[in-house]
Tab-separated table of N, CA and C in Angstrom:
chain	number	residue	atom	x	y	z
A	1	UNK	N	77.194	58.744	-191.911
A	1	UNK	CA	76.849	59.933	-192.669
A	1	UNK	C	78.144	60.624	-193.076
A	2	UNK	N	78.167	60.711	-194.433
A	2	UNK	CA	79.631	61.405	-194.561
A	2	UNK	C	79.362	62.775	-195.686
A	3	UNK	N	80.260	63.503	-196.294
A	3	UNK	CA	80.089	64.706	-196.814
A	3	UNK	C	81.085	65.179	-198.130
A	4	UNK	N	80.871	65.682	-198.656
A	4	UNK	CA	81.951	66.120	-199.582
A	4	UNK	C	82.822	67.225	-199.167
A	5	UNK	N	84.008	67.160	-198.551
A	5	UNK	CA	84.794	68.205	-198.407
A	5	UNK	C	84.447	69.827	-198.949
A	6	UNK	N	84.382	69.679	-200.213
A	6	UNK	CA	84.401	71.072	-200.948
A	6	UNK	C	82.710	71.181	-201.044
A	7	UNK	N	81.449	70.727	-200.699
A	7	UNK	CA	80.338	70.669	-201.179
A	7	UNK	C	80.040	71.438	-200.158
A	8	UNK	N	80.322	72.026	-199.098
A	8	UNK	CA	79.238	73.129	-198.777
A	8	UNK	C	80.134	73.860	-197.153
A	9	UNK	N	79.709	74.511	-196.714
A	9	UNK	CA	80.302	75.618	-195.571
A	9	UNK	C	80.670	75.233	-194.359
A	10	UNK	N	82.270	74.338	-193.710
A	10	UNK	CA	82.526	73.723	-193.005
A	10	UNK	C	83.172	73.888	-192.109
A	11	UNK	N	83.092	73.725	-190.727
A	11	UNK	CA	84.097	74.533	-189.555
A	11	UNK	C	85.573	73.236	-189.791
A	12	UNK	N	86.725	73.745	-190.031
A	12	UNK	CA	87.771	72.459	-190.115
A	12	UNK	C	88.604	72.720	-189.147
A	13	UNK	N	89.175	71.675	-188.778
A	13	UNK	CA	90.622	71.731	-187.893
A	13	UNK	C	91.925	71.281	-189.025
A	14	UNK	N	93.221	71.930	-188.776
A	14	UNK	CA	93.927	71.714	-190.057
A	14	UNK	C	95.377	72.008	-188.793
A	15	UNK	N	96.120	70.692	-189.134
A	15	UNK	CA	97.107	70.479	-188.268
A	15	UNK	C	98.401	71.211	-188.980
A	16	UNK	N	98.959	71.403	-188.317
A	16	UNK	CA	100.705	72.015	-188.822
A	16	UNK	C	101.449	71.388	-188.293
A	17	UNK	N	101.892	70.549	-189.882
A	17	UNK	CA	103.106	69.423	-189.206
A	17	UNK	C	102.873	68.178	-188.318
A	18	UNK	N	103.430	67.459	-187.716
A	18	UNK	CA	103.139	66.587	-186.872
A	18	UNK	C	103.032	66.660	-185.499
A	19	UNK	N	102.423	67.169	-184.775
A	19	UNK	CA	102.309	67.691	-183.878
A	19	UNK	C	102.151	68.917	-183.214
A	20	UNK	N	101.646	69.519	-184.605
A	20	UNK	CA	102.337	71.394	-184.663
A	20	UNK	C	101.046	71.947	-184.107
A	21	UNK	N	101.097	72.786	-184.304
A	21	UNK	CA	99.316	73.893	-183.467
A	21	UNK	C	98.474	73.660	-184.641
A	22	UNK	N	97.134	73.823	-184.098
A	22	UNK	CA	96.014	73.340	-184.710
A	22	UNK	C	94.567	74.702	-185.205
A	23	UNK	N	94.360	74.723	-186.764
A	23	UNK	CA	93.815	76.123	-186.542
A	23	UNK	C	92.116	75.406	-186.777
A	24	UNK	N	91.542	76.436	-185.933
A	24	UNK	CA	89.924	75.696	-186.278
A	24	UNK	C	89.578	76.986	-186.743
A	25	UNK	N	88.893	76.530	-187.737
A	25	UNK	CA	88.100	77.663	-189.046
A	25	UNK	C	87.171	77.545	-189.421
A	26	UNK	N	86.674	78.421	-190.385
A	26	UNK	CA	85.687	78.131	-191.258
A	26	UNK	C	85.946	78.448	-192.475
A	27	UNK	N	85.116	77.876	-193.510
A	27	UNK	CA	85.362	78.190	-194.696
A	27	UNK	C	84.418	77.841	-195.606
A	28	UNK	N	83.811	78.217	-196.464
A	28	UNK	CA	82.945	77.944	-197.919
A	28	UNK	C	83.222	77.086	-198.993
A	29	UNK	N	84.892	76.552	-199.054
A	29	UNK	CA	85.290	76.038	-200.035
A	29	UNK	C	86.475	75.381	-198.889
A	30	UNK	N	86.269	73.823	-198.210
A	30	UNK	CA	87.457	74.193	-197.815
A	30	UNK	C	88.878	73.563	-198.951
A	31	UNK	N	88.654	72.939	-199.726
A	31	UNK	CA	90.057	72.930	-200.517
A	31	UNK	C	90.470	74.132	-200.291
A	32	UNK	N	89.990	75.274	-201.186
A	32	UNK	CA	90.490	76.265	-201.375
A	32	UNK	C	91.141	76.936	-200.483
A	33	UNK	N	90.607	77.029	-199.012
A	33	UNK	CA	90.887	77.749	-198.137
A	33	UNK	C	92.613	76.993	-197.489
A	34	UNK	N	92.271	75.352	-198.249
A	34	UNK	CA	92.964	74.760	-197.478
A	34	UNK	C	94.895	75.123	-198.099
A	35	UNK	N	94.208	75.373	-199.320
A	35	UNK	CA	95.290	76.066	-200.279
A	35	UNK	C	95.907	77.115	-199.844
A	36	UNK	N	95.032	78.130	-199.780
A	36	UNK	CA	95.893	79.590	-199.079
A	36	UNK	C	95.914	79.365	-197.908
A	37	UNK	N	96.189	78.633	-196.660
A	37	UNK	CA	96.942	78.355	-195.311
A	37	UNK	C	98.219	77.608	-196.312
A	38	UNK	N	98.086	76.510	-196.584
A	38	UNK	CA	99.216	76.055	-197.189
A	38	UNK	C	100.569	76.851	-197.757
A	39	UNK	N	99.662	77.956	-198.802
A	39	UNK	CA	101.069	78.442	-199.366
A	39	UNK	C	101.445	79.692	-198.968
A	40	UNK	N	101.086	79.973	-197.564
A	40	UNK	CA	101.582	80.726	-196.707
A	40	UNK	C	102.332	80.265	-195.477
A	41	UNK	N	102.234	79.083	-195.833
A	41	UNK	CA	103.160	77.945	-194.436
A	41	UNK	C	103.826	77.272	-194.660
A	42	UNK	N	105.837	77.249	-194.536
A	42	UNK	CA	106.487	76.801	-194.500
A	42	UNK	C	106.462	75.088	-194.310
A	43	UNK	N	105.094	74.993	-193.426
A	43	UNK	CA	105.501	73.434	-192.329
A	43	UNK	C	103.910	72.708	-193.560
A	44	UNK	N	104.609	71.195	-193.464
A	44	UNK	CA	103.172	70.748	-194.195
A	44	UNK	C	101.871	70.875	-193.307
A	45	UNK	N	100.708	71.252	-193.971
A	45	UNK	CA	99.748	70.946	-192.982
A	45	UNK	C	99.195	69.864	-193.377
A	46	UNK	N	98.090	69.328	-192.740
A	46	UNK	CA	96.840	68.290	-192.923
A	46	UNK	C	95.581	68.493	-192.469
A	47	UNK	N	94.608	68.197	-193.111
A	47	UNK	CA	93.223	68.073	-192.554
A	47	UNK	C	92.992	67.116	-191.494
A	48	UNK	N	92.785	67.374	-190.123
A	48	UNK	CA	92.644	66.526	-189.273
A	48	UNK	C	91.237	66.115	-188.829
A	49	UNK	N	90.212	66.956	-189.104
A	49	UNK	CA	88.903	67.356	-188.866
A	49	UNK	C	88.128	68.225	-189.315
A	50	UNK	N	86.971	67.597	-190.041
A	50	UNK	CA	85.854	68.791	-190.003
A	50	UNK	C	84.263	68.561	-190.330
A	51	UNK	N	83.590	69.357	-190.204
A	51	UNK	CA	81.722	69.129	-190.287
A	51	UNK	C	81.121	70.496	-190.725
A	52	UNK	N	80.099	69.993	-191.375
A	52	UNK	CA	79.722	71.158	-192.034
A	52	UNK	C	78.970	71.838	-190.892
A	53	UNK	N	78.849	73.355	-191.067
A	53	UNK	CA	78.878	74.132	-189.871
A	53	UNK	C	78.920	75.991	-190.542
A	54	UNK	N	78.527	76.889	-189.646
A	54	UNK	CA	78.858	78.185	-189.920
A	54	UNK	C	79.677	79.099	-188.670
A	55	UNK	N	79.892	79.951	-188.730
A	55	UNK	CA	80.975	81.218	-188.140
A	55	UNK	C	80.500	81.032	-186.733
A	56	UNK	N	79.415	80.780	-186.965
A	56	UNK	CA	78.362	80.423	-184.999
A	56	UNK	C	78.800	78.986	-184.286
A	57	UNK	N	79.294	78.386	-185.130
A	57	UNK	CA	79.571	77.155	-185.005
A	57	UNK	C	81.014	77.029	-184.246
A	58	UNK	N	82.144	77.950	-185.535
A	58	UNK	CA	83.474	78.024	-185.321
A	58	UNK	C	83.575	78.867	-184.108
A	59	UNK	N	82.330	79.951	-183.717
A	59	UNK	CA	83.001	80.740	-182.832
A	59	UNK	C	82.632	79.999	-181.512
A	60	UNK	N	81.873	78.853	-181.236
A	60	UNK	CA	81.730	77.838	-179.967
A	60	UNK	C	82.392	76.996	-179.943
A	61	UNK	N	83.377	76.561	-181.090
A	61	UNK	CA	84.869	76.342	-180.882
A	61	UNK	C	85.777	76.872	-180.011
A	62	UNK	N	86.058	78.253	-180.574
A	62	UNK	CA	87.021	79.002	-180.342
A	62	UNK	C	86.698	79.132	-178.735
A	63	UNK	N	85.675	79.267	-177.954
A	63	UNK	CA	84.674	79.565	-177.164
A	63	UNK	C	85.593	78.440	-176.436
A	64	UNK	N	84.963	77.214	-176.514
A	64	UNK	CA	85.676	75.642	-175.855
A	64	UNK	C	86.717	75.580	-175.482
A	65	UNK	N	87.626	76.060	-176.357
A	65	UNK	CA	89.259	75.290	-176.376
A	65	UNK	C	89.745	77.143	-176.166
A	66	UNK	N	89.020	78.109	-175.949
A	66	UNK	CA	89.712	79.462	-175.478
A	66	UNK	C	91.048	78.900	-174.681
A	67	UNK	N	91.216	78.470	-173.584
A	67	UNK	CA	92.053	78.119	-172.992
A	67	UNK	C	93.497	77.669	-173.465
A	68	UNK	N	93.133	76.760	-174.934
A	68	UNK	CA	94.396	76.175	-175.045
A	68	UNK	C	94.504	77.196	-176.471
A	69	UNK	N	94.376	78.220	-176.839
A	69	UNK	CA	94.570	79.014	-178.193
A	69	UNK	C	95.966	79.648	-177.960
A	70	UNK	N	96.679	79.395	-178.888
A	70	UNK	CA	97.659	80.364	-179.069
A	70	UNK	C	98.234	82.163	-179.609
A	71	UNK	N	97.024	82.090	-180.219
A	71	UNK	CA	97.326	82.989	-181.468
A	71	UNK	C	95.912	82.844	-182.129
A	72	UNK	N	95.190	83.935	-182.097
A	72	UNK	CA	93.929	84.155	-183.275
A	72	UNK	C	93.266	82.270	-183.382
A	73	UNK	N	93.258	81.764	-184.692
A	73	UNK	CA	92.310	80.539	-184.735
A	73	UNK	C	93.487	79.129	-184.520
A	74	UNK	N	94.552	79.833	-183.817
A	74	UNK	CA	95.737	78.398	-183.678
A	74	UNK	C	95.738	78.009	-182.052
A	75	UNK	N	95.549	77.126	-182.172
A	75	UNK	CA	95.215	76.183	-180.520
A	75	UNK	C	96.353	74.954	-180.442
A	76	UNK	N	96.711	74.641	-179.014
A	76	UNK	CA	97.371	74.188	-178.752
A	76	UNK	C	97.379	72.742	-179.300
A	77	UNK	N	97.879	71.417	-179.830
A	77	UNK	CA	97.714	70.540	-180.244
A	77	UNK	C	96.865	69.331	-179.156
A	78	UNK	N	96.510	69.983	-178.312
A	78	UNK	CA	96.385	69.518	-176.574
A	78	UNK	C	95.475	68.005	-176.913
A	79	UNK	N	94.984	67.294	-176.196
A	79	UNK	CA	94.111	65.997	-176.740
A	79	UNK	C	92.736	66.402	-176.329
A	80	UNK	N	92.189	67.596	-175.755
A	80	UNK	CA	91.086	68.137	-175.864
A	80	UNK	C	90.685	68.212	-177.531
A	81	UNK	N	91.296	69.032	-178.143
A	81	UNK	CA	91.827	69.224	-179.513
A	81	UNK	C	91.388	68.197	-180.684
A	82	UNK	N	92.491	67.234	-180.067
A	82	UNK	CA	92.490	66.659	-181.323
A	82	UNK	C	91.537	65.670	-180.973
A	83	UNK	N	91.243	65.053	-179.784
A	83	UNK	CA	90.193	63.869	-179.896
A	83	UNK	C	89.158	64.408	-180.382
A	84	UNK	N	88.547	65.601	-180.385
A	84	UNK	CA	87.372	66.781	-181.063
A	84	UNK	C	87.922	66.748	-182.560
A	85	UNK	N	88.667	66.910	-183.177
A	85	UNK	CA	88.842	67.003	-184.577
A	85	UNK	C	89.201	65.188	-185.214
A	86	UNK	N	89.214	64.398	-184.159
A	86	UNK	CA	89.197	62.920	-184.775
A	86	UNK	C	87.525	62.524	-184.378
A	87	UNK	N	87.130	63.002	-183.411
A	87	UNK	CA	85.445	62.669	-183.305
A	87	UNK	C	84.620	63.123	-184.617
A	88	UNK	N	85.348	64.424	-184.940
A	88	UNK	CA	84.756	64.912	-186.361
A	88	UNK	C	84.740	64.131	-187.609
A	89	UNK	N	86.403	64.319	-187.962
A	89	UNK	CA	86.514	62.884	-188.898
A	89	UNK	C	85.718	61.551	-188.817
A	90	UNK	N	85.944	60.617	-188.015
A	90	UNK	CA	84.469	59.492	-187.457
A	90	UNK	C	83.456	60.240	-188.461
A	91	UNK	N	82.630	60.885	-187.756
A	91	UNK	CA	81.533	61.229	-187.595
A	91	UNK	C	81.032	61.665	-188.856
A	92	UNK	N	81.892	62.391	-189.151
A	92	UNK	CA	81.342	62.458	-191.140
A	92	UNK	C	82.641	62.076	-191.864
A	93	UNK	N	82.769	60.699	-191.643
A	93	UNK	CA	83.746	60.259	-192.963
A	93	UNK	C	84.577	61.225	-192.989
A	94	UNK	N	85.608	62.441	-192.630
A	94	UNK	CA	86.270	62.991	-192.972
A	94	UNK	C	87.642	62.176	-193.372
A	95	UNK	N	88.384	61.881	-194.765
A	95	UNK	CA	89.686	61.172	-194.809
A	95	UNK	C	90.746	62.170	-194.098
A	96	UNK	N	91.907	62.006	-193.258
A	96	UNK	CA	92.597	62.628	-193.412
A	96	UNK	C	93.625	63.061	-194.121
A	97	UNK	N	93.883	64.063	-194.961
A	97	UNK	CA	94.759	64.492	-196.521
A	97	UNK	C	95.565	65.788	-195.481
A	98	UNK	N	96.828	65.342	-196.495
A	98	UNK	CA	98.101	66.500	-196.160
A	98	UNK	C	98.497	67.567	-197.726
A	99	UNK	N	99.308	68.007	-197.533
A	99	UNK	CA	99.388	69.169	-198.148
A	99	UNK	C	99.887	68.531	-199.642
A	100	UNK	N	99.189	67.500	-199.975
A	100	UNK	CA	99.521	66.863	-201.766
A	100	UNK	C	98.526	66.205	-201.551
A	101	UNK	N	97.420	66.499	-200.729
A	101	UNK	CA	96.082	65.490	-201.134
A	101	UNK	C	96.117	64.464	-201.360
A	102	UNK	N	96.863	62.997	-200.641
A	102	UNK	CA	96.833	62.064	-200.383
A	102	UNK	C	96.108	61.139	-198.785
A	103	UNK	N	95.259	60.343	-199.037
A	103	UNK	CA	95.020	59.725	-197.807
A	103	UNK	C	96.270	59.378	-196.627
A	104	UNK	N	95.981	59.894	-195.769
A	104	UNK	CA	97.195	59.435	-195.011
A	104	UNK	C	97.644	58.236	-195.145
A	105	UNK	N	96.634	57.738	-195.499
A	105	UNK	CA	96.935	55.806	-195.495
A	105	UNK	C	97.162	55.757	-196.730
A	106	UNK	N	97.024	56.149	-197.616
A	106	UNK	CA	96.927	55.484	-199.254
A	106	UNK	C	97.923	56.331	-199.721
A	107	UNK	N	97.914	56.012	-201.180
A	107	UNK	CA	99.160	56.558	-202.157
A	107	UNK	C	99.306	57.907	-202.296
A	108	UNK	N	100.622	58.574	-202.470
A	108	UNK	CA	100.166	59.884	-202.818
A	108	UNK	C	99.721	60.062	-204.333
A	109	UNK	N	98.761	61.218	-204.377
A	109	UNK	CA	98.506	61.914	-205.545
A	109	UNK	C	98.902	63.332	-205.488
A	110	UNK	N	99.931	64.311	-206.072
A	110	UNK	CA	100.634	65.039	-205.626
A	110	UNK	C	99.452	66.093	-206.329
A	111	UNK	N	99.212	67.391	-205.875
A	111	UNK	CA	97.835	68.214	-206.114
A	111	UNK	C	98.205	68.534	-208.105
A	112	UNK	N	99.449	68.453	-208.394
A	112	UNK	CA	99.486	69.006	-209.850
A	112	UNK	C	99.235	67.419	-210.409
A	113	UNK	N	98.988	66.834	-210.363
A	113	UNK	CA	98.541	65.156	-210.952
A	113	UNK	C	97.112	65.683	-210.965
A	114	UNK	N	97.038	65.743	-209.927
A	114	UNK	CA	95.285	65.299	-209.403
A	114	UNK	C	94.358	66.688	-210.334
A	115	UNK	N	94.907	67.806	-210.473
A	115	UNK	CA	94.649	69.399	-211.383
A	115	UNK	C	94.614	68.897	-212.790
A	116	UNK	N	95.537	68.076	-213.260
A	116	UNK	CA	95.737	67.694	-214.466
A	116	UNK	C	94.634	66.844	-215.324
A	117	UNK	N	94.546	65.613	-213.734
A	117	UNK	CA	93.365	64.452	-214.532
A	117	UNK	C	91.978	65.016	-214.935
A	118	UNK	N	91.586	66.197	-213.821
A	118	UNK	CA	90.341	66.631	-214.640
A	118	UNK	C	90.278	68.127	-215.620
A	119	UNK	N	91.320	68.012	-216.085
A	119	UNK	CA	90.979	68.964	-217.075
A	119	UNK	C	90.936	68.597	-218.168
């Protein structure tokens, strides 16, 4: 069973950097959302995880992993963490994409390419 990223209201995990702290959220749009973390953050991020879900959802997150949080929705990179945001991915097809929207595995498409082809 898999999902369209931007098609409907999704709790995500979104990594900073390679190994960096991990924020679990929510969001309505997540491109968009995934945009403004981005261009407020120095470090690349990536989508590491996510499922569609609401604020009740994210806050039995936050709830879980209380322990390893750093800061508001940023949690420790711990393997509680991330094996939960790679069970996600699995689980609904999530690809994982970094901050130019490329498959981790596949080619890049840098986000002003990818803006361009459909207009």
């Amino acid at each position: 069973m898999g999902f369209e990223l931007g098609d409907r209201p999704v709790i995500y995990f979104i990594q900073s950097g390679d190994g960096g702290p991990v924020k679990i959220g929510f969001a309505s749009n997540l491109y968009a959302r995934f945009h403004q973390l981005q261009s407020g953050n120095p470090v690349g991020l990536k989508i590491i995880g996510a499922r569609p879900g609401d604020r009740v959802m994210e806050a039995r997150y936050h709830v879980r992993f209380q322990k390893h949080r750093l800061r508001g929705e940023w949690f420790e990179p711990c393997a509680a963490v991330i094996m939960e945001a790679g069970k996600l991915a699995r689980r609904w097809n999530v690809p994982a994409l970094d901050n130019v929207f490329r498959p981790l595995t596949g080619p890049i498409v840098p986000f002003s390419q990818r803006a361009r082809a459909t207009q």
